């Protein structure tokens, strides 16, 4: 094994390259997500609201209800209530 | 097509589900990356320095040199130079 300054250079290179490959795949996912949103936008959907929906669907119904109550409370506190 | 309040509900659901699948795959990549770093750490490598190396390898050598010169300049300006 190539040893540079007491470090296993090949082992390090292997880790770094694995990370880079995974980062690339992750970046591709990010691009794909952006594309789906763009396609939805092209079909008349609002991207910001879709992002909110995605976030809400991650919560269970109790958490969703709690967040909605808190948001409502904060809105009323700041005079944003409809 | 199911129409809810003038919106194509099934089309919206399809977009949201595509996004959710991609978000899941992206989260899996993030977890995989974290695992590689953890494995490297277990073998004695410093994760923070590895992250710096990953960032540096994204730059071409001119950008890398420029960043290193700037960092050196800022360090000297703040008395951090070795």
Tab-separated table of N, CA and C in Angstrom:
chain	number	residue	atom	x	y	z
A	1	UNK	N	0.843	-1.199	0.000
A	1	UNK	CA	0.000	0.000	0.000
A	1	UNK	C	0.878	1.249	0.000
A	2	UNK	N	0.518	2.192	-0.886
A	2	UNK	CA	1.266	3.447	-0.948
A	2	UNK	C	1.050	4.229	0.335
A	3	UNK	N	2.149	4.583	0.960
A	3	UNK	CA	2.066	5.301	2.224
A	3	UNK	C	2.639	6.698	2.014
A	4	UNK	N	1.815	7.725	2.211
A	4	UNK	CA	2.286	9.100	2.046
A	4	UNK	C	2.149	9.800	3.391
A	5	UNK	N	3.294	10.135	3.969
A	5	UNK	CA	3.283	10.808	5.272
A	5	UNK	C	2.536	10.007	6.318
A	6	UNK	N	2.676	8.695	6.276
A	6	UNK	CA	2.033	7.835	7.266
A	6	UNK	C	0.567	7.579	6.998
A	7	UNK	N	0.108	7.980	5.809
A	7	UNK	CA	-1.305	7.802	5.478
A	7	UNK	C	-1.437	6.813	4.335
A	8	UNK	N	-2.418	5.918	4.402
A	8	UNK	CA	-2.658	4.990	3.315
A	8	UNK	C	-3.290	5.720	2.159
A	9	UNK	N	-2.458	6.170	1.200
A	9	UNK	CA	-2.939	7.035	0.128
A	9	UNK	C	-3.991	6.340	-0.730
A	10	UNK	N	-3.810	5.028	-0.980
A	10	UNK	CA	-4.778	4.358	-1.858
A	10	UNK	C	-6.114	4.173	-1.156
A	11	UNK	N	-6.025	3.900	0.158
A	11	UNK	CA	-7.265	3.756	0.919
A	11	UNK	C	-8.025	5.081	0.927
A	12	UNK	N	-7.277	6.158	1.151
A	12	UNK	CA	-7.886	7.488	1.156
A	12	UNK	C	-8.516	7.786	-0.201
A	13	UNK	N	-7.768	7.491	-1.284
A	13	UNK	CA	-8.285	7.751	-2.620
A	13	UNK	C	-9.570	6.957	-2.857
A	14	UNK	N	-9.575	5.723	-2.377
A	14	UNK	CA	-10.761	4.890	-2.578
A	14	UNK	C	-11.970	5.481	-1.850
A	15	UNK	N	-11.784	5.935	-0.622
A	15	UNK	CA	-12.889	6.580	0.105
A	15	UNK	C	-13.387	7.826	-0.626
A	16	UNK	N	-12.425	8.666	-1.017
A	16	UNK	CA	-12.787	9.941	-1.671
A	16	UNK	C	-13.544	9.659	-2.968
A	17	UNK	N	-13.093	8.659	-3.715
A	17	UNK	CA	-13.755	8.379	-4.989
A	17	UNK	C	-15.157	7.798	-4.786
A	18	UNK	N	-15.309	6.973	-3.731
A	18	UNK	CA	-16.662	6.473	-3.421
A	18	UNK	C	-17.588	7.634	-3.075
A	19	UNK	N	-17.068	8.553	-2.267
A	19	UNK	CA	-17.877	9.714	-1.878
A	19	UNK	C	-18.242	10.540	-3.103
A	20	UNK	N	-17.281	10.736	-3.985
A	20	UNK	CA	-17.548	11.548	-5.182
A	20	UNK	C	-18.603	10.900	-6.073
A	21	UNK	N	-18.538	9.582	-6.196
A	21	UNK	CA	-19.557	8.903	-7.015
A	21	UNK	C	-20.942	9.087	-6.398
A	22	UNK	N	-21.020	8.929	-5.067
A	22	UNK	CA	-22.301	9.091	-4.379
A	22	UNK	C	-22.799	10.540	-4.479
A	23	UNK	N	-21.880	11.484	-4.363
A	23	UNK	CA	-22.256	12.904	-4.493
A	23	UNK	C	-22.819	13.183	-5.887
A	24	UNK	N	-22.210	12.542	-6.890
A	24	UNK	CA	-22.708	12.711	-8.263
A	24	UNK	C	-24.125	12.179	-8.415
A	25	UNK	N	-24.346	10.978	-7.852
A	25	UNK	CA	-25.685	10.393	-7.937
A	25	UNK	C	-26.691	11.278	-7.209
A	26	UNK	N	-26.262	11.815	-6.062
A	26	UNK	CA	-27.138	12.689	-5.282
A	26	UNK	C	-27.474	13.951	-6.084
A	27	UNK	N	-26.459	14.496	-6.759
A	27	UNK	CA	-26.690	15.695	-7.566
A	27	UNK	C	-27.652	15.389	-8.710
A	28	UNK	N	-27.551	14.167	-9.254
A	28	UNK	CA	-28.459	13.775	-10.334
A	28	UNK	C	-29.902	13.703	-9.819
A	29	UNK	N	-30.062	13.187	-8.591
A	29	UNK	CA	-31.399	13.138	-7.968
A	29	UNK	C	-31.961	14.548	-7.818
A	30	UNK	N	-31.110	15.448	-7.320
A	30	UNK	CA	-31.533	16.845	-7.135
A	30	UNK	C	-31.993	17.441	-8.469
A	31	UNK	N	-31.238	17.149	-9.518
A	31	UNK	CA	-31.606	17.657	-10.841
A	31	UNK	C	-32.927	17.045	-11.307
A	32	UNK	N	-33.106	15.751	-11.047
A	32	UNK	CA	-34.352	15.081	-11.441
A	32	UNK	C	-35.546	15.699	-10.714
A	33	UNK	N	-35.371	15.965	-9.427
A	33	UNK	CA	-36.448	16.567	-8.636
A	33	UNK	C	-36.808	17.929	-9.219
A	34	UNK	N	-35.781	18.706	-9.521
A	34	UNK	CA	-36.008	20.034	-10.101
A	34	UNK	C	-36.791	19.907	-11.417
A	35	UNK	N	-36.445	18.881	-12.201
A	35	UNK	CA	-37.138	18.667	-13.477
A	35	UNK	C	-38.613	18.342	-13.293
A	36	UNK	N	-38.906	17.509	-12.290
A	36	UNK	CA	-40.312	17.161	-12.048
A	36	UNK	C	-41.083	18.421	-11.662
A	37	UNK	N	-40.485	19.235	-10.786
A	37	UNK	CA	-41.157	20.480	-10.401
A	37	UNK	C	-41.363	21.378	-11.632
A	38	UNK	N	-40.344	21.449	-12.495
A	38	UNK	CA	-40.452	22.299	-13.684
A	38	UNK	C	-41.565	21.802	-14.598
A	39	UNK	N	-41.655	20.482	-14.734
A	39	UNK	CA	-42.697	19.893	-15.573
A	39	UNK	C	-44.072	20.210	-14.987
A	40	UNK	N	-44.187	20.079	-13.658
A	40	UNK	CA	-45.456	20.373	-12.984
A	40	UNK	C	-45.827	21.841	-13.182
A	41	UNK	N	-44.814	22.707	-13.056
A	41	UNK	CA	-45.048	24.141	-13.256
A	41	UNK	C	-45.561	24.405	-14.673
A	42	UNK	N	-44.945	23.726	-15.631
A	42	UNK	CA	-45.381	23.851	-17.020
A	42	UNK	C	-46.812	23.405	-17.214
A	43	UNK	N	-47.306	22.562	-16.319
A	43	UNK	CA	-48.695	22.117	-16.393
A	43	UNK	C	-49.597	22.883	-15.433
A	44	UNK	N	-49.094	24.028	-14.956
A	44	UNK	CA	-49.969	24.933	-14.221
A	44	UNK	C	-49.952	24.788	-12.705
A	45	UNK	N	-49.088	23.898	-12.174
A	45	UNK	CA	-49.049	23.744	-10.715
A	45	UNK	C	-48.057	24.740	-10.101
A	46	UNK	N	-48.337	25.158	-8.880
A	46	UNK	CA	-47.490	26.121	-8.181
A	46	UNK	C	-46.401	25.368	-7.397
A	47	UNK	N	-45.154	25.626	-7.732
A	47	UNK	CA	-44.043	24.861	-7.168
A	47	UNK	C	-43.913	25.071	-5.650
A	48	UNK	N	-44.074	26.311	-5.201
A	48	UNK	CA	-43.943	26.579	-3.761
A	48	UNK	C	-44.975	25.801	-2.957
A	49	UNK	N	-46.196	25.768	-3.476
A	49	UNK	CA	-47.256	25.040	-2.754
A	49	UNK	C	-46.978	23.534	-2.813
A	50	UNK	N	-46.480	23.056	-3.946
A	50	UNK	CA	-46.119	21.636	-4.038
A	50	UNK	C	-45.052	21.283	-3.008
A	51	UNK	N	-44.070	22.172	-2.843
A	51	UNK	CA	-43.014	21.906	-1.839
A	51	UNK	C	-43.614	21.842	-0.438
A	52	UNK	N	-44.596	22.684	-0.185
A	52	UNK	CA	-45.272	22.636	1.116
A	52	UNK	C	-45.994	21.302	1.295
A	53	UNK	N	-46.639	20.846	0.216
A	53	UNK	CA	-47.373	19.579	0.280
A	53	UNK	C	-46.417	18.420	0.555
A	54	UNK	N	-45.276	18.427	-0.125
A	54	UNK	CA	-44.282	17.360	0.076
A	54	UNK	C	-43.852	17.337	1.542
A	55	UNK	N	-43.623	18.537	2.081
A	55	UNK	CA	-43.210	18.644	3.477
A	55	UNK	C	-44.313	18.144	4.411
A	56	UNK	N	-45.546	18.533	4.131
A	56	UNK	CA	-46.669	18.132	4.989
A	56	UNK	C	-46.891	16.623	4.968
A	57	UNK	N	-46.699	16.020	3.781
A	57	UNK	CA	-46.929	14.577	3.668
A	57	UNK	C	-45.896	13.756	4.439
A	58	UNK	N	-44.773	14.401	4.775
A	58	UNK	CA	-43.760	13.693	5.571
A	58	UNK	C	-44.196	13.545	7.023
A	59	UNK	N	-45.106	14.424	7.463
A	59	UNK	CA	-45.552	14.398	8.854
A	59	UNK	C	-46.708	13.424	9.033
A	60	UNK	N	-46.850	12.853	10.254
A	60	UNK	CA	-48.076	12.087	10.496
A	60	UNK	C	-49.190	13.087	10.802
A	61	UNK	N	-50.431	12.613	10.876
A	61	UNK	CA	-51.541	13.561	10.945
A	61	UNK	C	-51.521	14.371	12.240
A	62	UNK	N	-51.015	13.787	13.336
A	62	UNK	CA	-50.941	14.532	14.600
A	62	UNK	C	-49.955	15.701	14.475
A	63	UNK	N	-48.768	15.402	13.906
A	63	UNK	CA	-47.778	16.472	13.716
A	63	UNK	C	-48.299	17.544	12.757
A	64	UNK	N	-49.013	17.083	11.728
A	64	UNK	CA	-49.547	18.020	10.727
A	64	UNK	C	-50.543	18.962	11.398
A	65	UNK	N	-51.417	18.351	12.229
A	65	UNK	CA	-52.423	19.148	12.921
A	65	UNK	C	-51.745	20.149	13.859
A	66	UNK	N	-50.721	19.673	14.592
A	66	UNK	CA	-50.019	20.550	15.521
A	66	UNK	C	-49.389	21.726	14.782
A	67	UNK	N	-48.725	21.422	13.646
A	67	UNK	CA	-48.090	22.497	12.876
A	67	UNK	C	-49.118	23.488	12.364
A	68	UNK	N	-50.270	22.974	11.925
A	68	UNK	CA	-51.283	23.872	11.386
A	68	UNK	C	-51.866	24.758	12.480
A	69	UNK	N	-52.030	24.185	13.670
A	69	UNK	CA	-52.546	24.988	14.790
A	69	UNK	C	-51.550	26.065	15.189
A	70	UNK	N	-50.264	25.677	15.232
A	70	UNK	CA	-49.229	26.656	15.591
A	70	UNK	C	-49.143	27.774	14.554
A	71	UNK	N	-49.170	27.381	13.277
A	71	UNK	CA	-49.111	28.376	12.206
A	71	UNK	C	-50.287	29.333	12.332
A	72	UNK	N	-51.469	28.766	12.616
A	72	UNK	CA	-52.677	29.575	12.765
A	72	UNK	C	-52.517	30.553	13.931
A	73	UNK	N	-51.981	30.041	15.038
A	73	UNK	CA	-51.773	30.869	16.229
A	73	UNK	C	-50.810	32.025	15.925
A	74	UNK	N	-49.683	31.691	15.275
A	74	UNK	CA	-48.688	32.722	14.967
A	74	UNK	C	-49.279	33.759	14.000
A	75	UNK	N	-50.059	33.271	13.030
A	75	UNK	CA	-50.675	34.191	12.068
A	75	UNK	C	-51.625	35.151	12.782
A	76	UNK	N	-52.421	34.597	13.724
A	76	UNK	CA	-53.349	35.457	14.451
A	76	UNK	C	-52.582	36.445	15.326
A	77	UNK	N	-51.472	35.963	15.915
A	77	UNK	CA	-50.664	36.841	16.766
A	77	UNK	C	-50.104	38.026	15.986
A	78	UNK	N	-49.865	37.802	14.675
A	78	UNK	CA	-49.277	38.863	13.854
A	78	UNK	C	-50.296	39.535	12.937
A	79	UNK	N	-51.575	39.244	13.166
A	79	UNK	CA	-52.608	39.897	12.357
A	79	UNK	C	-52.643	39.446	10.911
A	80	UNK	N	-52.136	38.204	10.645
A	80	UNK	CA	-52.160	37.675	9.277
A	80	UNK	C	-53.379	36.802	9.005
A	81	UNK	N	-54.212	36.601	10.027
A	81	UNK	CA	-55.367	35.715	9.850
A	81	UNK	C	-56.318	36.295	8.819
A	82	UNK	N	-56.903	35.404	8.022
A	82	UNK	CA	-57.837	35.868	6.969
A	82	UNK	C	-59.141	36.343	7.620
B	1	UNK	N	-60.327	12.112	-15.566
B	1	UNK	CA	-59.382	12.591	-14.552
B	1	UNK	C	-60.132	13.217	-13.384
B	2	UNK	N	-59.722	12.849	-12.162
B	2	UNK	CA	-60.355	13.422	-10.989
B	2	UNK	C	-60.007	14.900	-10.912
B	3	UNK	N	-61.028	15.710	-10.822
B	3	UNK	CA	-60.818	17.140	-10.782
B	3	UNK	C	-61.273	17.646	-9.423
B	4	UNK	N	-60.336	18.198	-8.640
B	4	UNK	CA	-60.693	18.724	-7.330
B	4	UNK	C	-60.422	20.216	-7.339
B	5	UNK	N	-61.479	21.000	-7.228
B	5	UNK	CA	-61.325	22.464	-7.236
B	5	UNK	C	-60.596	22.958	-8.475
B	6	UNK	N	-60.879	22.350	-9.609
B	6	UNK	CA	-60.264	22.792	-10.867
B	6	UNK	C	-58.851	22.283	-11.079
B	7	UNK	N	-58.416	21.386	-10.187
B	7	UNK	CA	-57.051	20.870	-10.283
B	7	UNK	C	-57.062	19.392	-10.634
B	8	UNK	N	-56.159	18.969	-11.519
B	8	UNK	CA	-56.068	17.557	-11.860
B	8	UNK	C	-55.435	16.811	-10.714
B	9	UNK	N	-56.269	16.240	-9.854
B	9	UNK	CA	-55.778	15.637	-8.618
B	9	UNK	C	-54.827	14.466	-8.898
B	10	UNK	N	-55.152	13.679	-9.910
B	10	UNK	CA	-54.310	12.510	-10.167
B	10	UNK	C	-52.957	12.934	-10.750
B	11	UNK	N	-52.998	13.966	-11.565
B	11	UNK	CA	-51.746	14.464	-12.134
B	11	UNK	C	-50.863	15.018	-10.998
B	12	UNK	N	-51.501	15.774	-10.097
B	12	UNK	CA	-50.770	16.331	-8.957
B	12	UNK	C	-50.187	15.208	-8.100
B	13	UNK	N	-51.027	14.177	-7.818
B	13	UNK	CA	-50.550	13.050	-7.013
B	13	UNK	C	-49.363	12.368	-7.678
B	14	UNK	N	-49.439	12.229	-8.993
B	14	UNK	CA	-48.347	11.584	-9.714
B	14	UNK	C	-47.047	12.388	-9.597
B	15	UNK	N	-47.135	13.700	-9.741
B	15	UNK	CA	-45.939	14.537	-9.568
B	15	UNK	C	-45.379	14.404	-8.149
B	16	UNK	N	-46.275	14.527	-7.170
B	16	UNK	CA	-45.836	14.490	-5.770
B	16	UNK	C	-45.174	13.146	-5.460
B	17	UNK	N	-45.761	12.064	-5.968
B	17	UNK	CA	-45.183	10.744	-5.686
B	17	UNK	C	-43.836	10.546	-6.378
B	18	UNK	N	-43.702	11.093	-7.596
B	18	UNK	CA	-42.396	11.022	-8.273
B	18	UNK	C	-41.347	11.768	-7.452
B	19	UNK	N	-41.737	12.958	-6.969
B	19	UNK	CA	-40.808	13.760	-6.160
B	19	UNK	C	-40.436	13.001	-4.882
B	20	UNK	N	-41.419	12.397	-4.248
B	20	UNK	CA	-41.153	11.675	-2.997
B	20	UNK	C	-40.204	10.494	-3.221
B	21	UNK	N	-40.388	9.785	-4.327
B	21	UNK	CA	-39.475	8.668	-4.616
B	21	UNK	C	-38.055	9.184	-4.812
B	22	UNK	N	-37.921	10.279	-5.561
B	22	UNK	CA	-36.596	10.853	-5.800
B	22	UNK	C	-35.980	11.378	-4.505
B	23	UNK	N	-36.793	11.992	-3.664
B	23	UNK	CA	-36.301	12.489	-2.364
B	23	UNK	C	-35.794	11.323	-1.509
B	24	UNK	N	-36.513	10.200	-1.587
B	24	UNK	CA	-36.071	9.009	-0.833
B	24	UNK	C	-34.724	8.510	-1.326
B	25	UNK	N	-34.584	8.446	-2.652
B	25	UNK	CA	-33.309	7.988	-3.213
B	25	UNK	C	-32.190	8.944	-2.829
B	26	UNK	N	-32.509	10.241	-2.836
B	26	UNK	CA	-31.515	11.250	-2.473
B	26	UNK	C	-31.112	11.083	-1.002
B	27	UNK	N	-32.098	10.828	-0.151
B	27	UNK	CA	-31.797	10.628	1.272
B	27	UNK	C	-30.934	9.383	1.467
B	28	UNK	N	-31.176	8.353	0.645
B	28	UNK	CA	-30.371	7.137	0.729
B	28	UNK	C	-28.922	7.426	0.353
B	29	UNK	N	-28.737	8.278	-0.673
B	29	UNK	CA	-27.375	8.681	-1.078
B	29	UNK	C	-26.683	9.408	0.079
B	30	UNK	N	-27.426	10.324	0.700
B	30	UNK	CA	-26.869	11.082	1.823
B	30	UNK	C	-26.428	10.136	2.937
B	31	UNK	N	-27.268	9.132	3.212
B	31	UNK	CA	-26.925	8.153	4.251
B	31	UNK	C	-25.692	7.346	3.851
B	32	UNK	N	-25.622	6.965	2.566
B	32	UNK	CA	-24.462	6.203	2.077
B	32	UNK	C	-23.179	7.020	2.229
B	33	UNK	N	-23.267	8.302	1.874
B	33	UNK	CA	-22.091	9.177	1.985
B	33	UNK	C	-21.646	9.243	3.446
B	34	UNK	N	-22.626	9.414	4.343
B	34	UNK	CA	-22.299	9.482	5.766
B	34	UNK	C	-21.607	8.189	6.216
B	35	UNK	N	-22.081	7.063	5.688
B	35	UNK	CA	-21.483	5.767	6.038
B	35	UNK	C	-20.033	5.655	5.585
B	36	UNK	N	-19.758	6.137	4.379
B	36	UNK	CA	-18.376	6.071	3.886
B	36	UNK	C	-17.473	6.909	4.781
B	37	UNK	N	-17.947	8.119	5.133
B	37	UNK	CA	-17.152	8.961	6.036
B	37	UNK	C	-16.937	8.253	7.380
B	38	UNK	N	-17.989	7.616	7.889
B	38	UNK	CA	-17.877	6.930	9.182
B	38	UNK	C	-16.853	5.796	9.101
B	39	UNK	N	-16.904	5.069	7.973
B	39	UNK	CA	-15.960	3.968	7.783
B	39	UNK	C	-14.527	4.510	7.726
B	40	UNK	N	-14.358	5.607	7.001
B	40	UNK	CA	-13.030	6.216	6.887
B	40	UNK	C	-12.548	6.676	8.261
B	41	UNK	N	-13.453	7.274	9.018
B	41	UNK	CA	-13.108	7.728	10.364
B	41	UNK	C	-12.655	6.546	11.218
B	42	UNK	N	-13.373	5.428	11.088
B	42	UNK	CA	-13.019	4.215	11.811
B	42	UNK	C	-11.642	3.706	11.439
B	43	UNK	N	-11.187	4.085	10.240
B	43	UNK	CA	-9.844	3.687	9.814
B	43	UNK	C	-8.823	4.796	10.012
B	44	UNK	N	-9.181	5.780	10.847
B	44	UNK	CA	-8.189	6.764	11.249
B	44	UNK	C	-8.141	8.051	10.444
B	45	UNK	N	-9.048	8.181	9.444
B	45	UNK	CA	-9.023	9.414	8.647
B	45	UNK	C	-9.873	10.496	9.300
B	46	UNK	N	-9.489	11.760	9.101
B	46	UNK	CA	-10.201	12.887	9.678
B	46	UNK	C	-11.303	13.344	8.714
B	47	UNK	N	-12.549	13.284	9.172
B	47	UNK	CA	-13.691	13.541	8.288
B	47	UNK	C	-13.719	14.986	7.793
B	48	UNK	N	-13.420	15.934	8.679
B	48	UNK	CA	-13.450	17.345	8.257
B	48	UNK	C	-12.448	17.617	7.147
B	49	UNK	N	-11.265	17.029	7.289
B	49	UNK	CA	-10.241	17.251	6.253
B	49	UNK	C	-10.650	16.546	4.957
B	50	UNK	N	-11.263	15.356	5.077
B	50	UNK	CA	-11.758	14.672	3.879
B	50	UNK	C	-12.792	15.527	3.153
B	51	UNK	N	-13.685	16.171	3.917
B	51	UNK	CA	-14.697	17.036	3.282
B	51	UNK	C	-14.035	18.196	2.544
B	52	UNK	N	-12.949	18.715	3.134
B	52	UNK	CA	-12.203	19.788	2.449
B	52	UNK	C	-11.592	19.277	1.152
B	53	UNK	N	-11.070	18.049	1.206
B	53	UNK	CA	-10.444	17.471	0.014
B	53	UNK	C	-11.483	17.272	-1.091
B	54	UNK	N	-12.658	16.784	-0.706
B	54	UNK	CA	-13.733	16.570	-1.699
B	54	UNK	C	-14.081	17.900	-2.361
B	55	UNK	N	-14.187	18.943	-1.522
B	55	UNK	CA	-14.517	20.269	-2.051
B	55	UNK	C	-13.402	20.773	-2.986
B	56	UNK	N	-12.140	20.577	-2.578
B	56	UNK	CA	-11.011	21.055	-3.385
B	56	UNK	C	-10.920	20.327	-4.721
B	57	UNK	N	-11.236	19.028	-4.709
B	57	UNK	CA	-11.144	18.251	-5.958
B	57	UNK	C	-12.196	18.663	-6.981
B	58	UNK	N	-13.247	19.357	-6.508
B	58	UNK	CA	-14.265	19.841	-7.453
B	58	UNK	C	-13.761	21.025	-8.276
B	59	UNK	N	-12.756	21.716	-7.738
B	59	UNK	CA	-12.237	22.902	-8.423
B	59	UNK	C	-11.159	22.512	-9.428
B	60	UNK	N	-11.000	23.328	-10.484
B	60	UNK	CA	-9.835	23.079	-11.340
B	60	UNK	C	-8.622	23.699	-10.646
B	61	UNK	N	-7.430	23.425	-11.179
B	61	UNK	CA	-6.237	23.807	-10.417
B	61	UNK	C	-6.110	25.326	-10.294
B	62	UNK	N	-6.597	26.089	-11.272
B	62	UNK	CA	-6.526	27.553	-11.193
B	62	UNK	C	-7.404	28.061	-10.047
B	63	UNK	N	-8.649	27.532	-9.982
B	63	UNK	CA	-9.550	27.937	-8.898
B	63	UNK	C	-8.995	27.523	-7.538
B	64	UNK	N	-8.402	26.332	-7.506
B	64	UNK	CA	-7.842	25.826	-6.262
B	64	UNK	C	-6.720	26.752	-5.781
B	65	UNK	N	-5.857	27.107	-6.736
B	65	UNK	CA	-4.733	27.988	-6.404
B	65	UNK	C	-5.254	29.338	-5.908
B	66	UNK	N	-6.268	29.867	-6.596
B	66	UNK	CA	-6.823	31.169	-6.221
B	66	UNK	C	-7.382	31.099	-4.801
B	67	UNK	N	-8.138	30.012	-4.517
B	67	UNK	CA	-8.721	29.878	-3.180
B	67	UNK	C	-7.646	29.778	-2.116
B	68	UNK	N	-6.575	29.053	-2.447
B	68	UNK	CA	-5.516	28.886	-1.458
B	68	UNK	C	-4.787	30.198	-1.196
B	69	UNK	N	-4.597	30.976	-2.263
B	69	UNK	CA	-3.950	32.277	-2.091
B	69	UNK	C	-4.817	33.213	-1.243
B	70	UNK	N	-6.118	33.225	-1.550
B	70	UNK	CA	-7.042	34.079	-0.792
B	70	UNK	C	-7.071	33.669	0.679
B	71	UNK	N	-7.156	32.353	0.905
B	71	UNK	CA	-7.198	31.857	2.288
B	71	UNK	C	-5.932	32.286	3.033
B	72	UNK	N	-4.797	32.152	2.320
B	72	UNK	CA	-3.522	32.529	2.906
B	72	UNK	C	-3.511	34.025	3.247
B	73	UNK	N	-4.020	34.834	2.322
B	73	UNK	CA	-4.089	36.283	2.519
B	73	UNK	C	-4.952	36.624	3.740
B	74	UNK	N	-6.136	36.011	3.813
B	74	UNK	CA	-7.064	36.283	4.923
B	74	UNK	C	-6.452	35.829	6.250
B	75	UNK	N	-5.756	34.691	6.220
B	75	UNK	CA	-5.126	34.192	7.435
B	75	UNK	C	-4.052	35.166	7.909
B	76	UNK	N	-3.249	35.673	6.957
B	76	UNK	CA	-2.214	36.615	7.328
B	76	UNK	C	-2.838	37.916	7.846
B	77	UNK	N	-3.933	38.344	7.213
B	77	UNK	CA	-4.609	39.583	7.647
B	77	UNK	C	-5.106	39.451	9.084
B	78	UNK	N	-5.452	38.239	9.490
B	78	UNK	CA	-5.981	38.030	10.842
B	78	UNK	C	-4.974	37.402	11.797
B	79	UNK	N	-3.732	37.370	11.367
B	79	UNK	CA	-2.694	36.857	12.250
B	79	UNK	C	-2.791	35.353	12.508
B	80	UNK	N	-3.405	34.624	11.541
B	80	UNK	CA	-3.529	33.168	11.708
B	80	UNK	C	-2.409	32.412	10.997
B	81	UNK	N	-1.543	33.146	10.299
B	81	UNK	CA	-0.490	32.469	9.542
B	81	UNK	C	0.440	31.728	10.490
B	82	UNK	N	0.882	30.536	10.021
B	82	UNK	CA	1.780	29.743	10.867
B	82	UNK	C	3.162	30.390	10.922
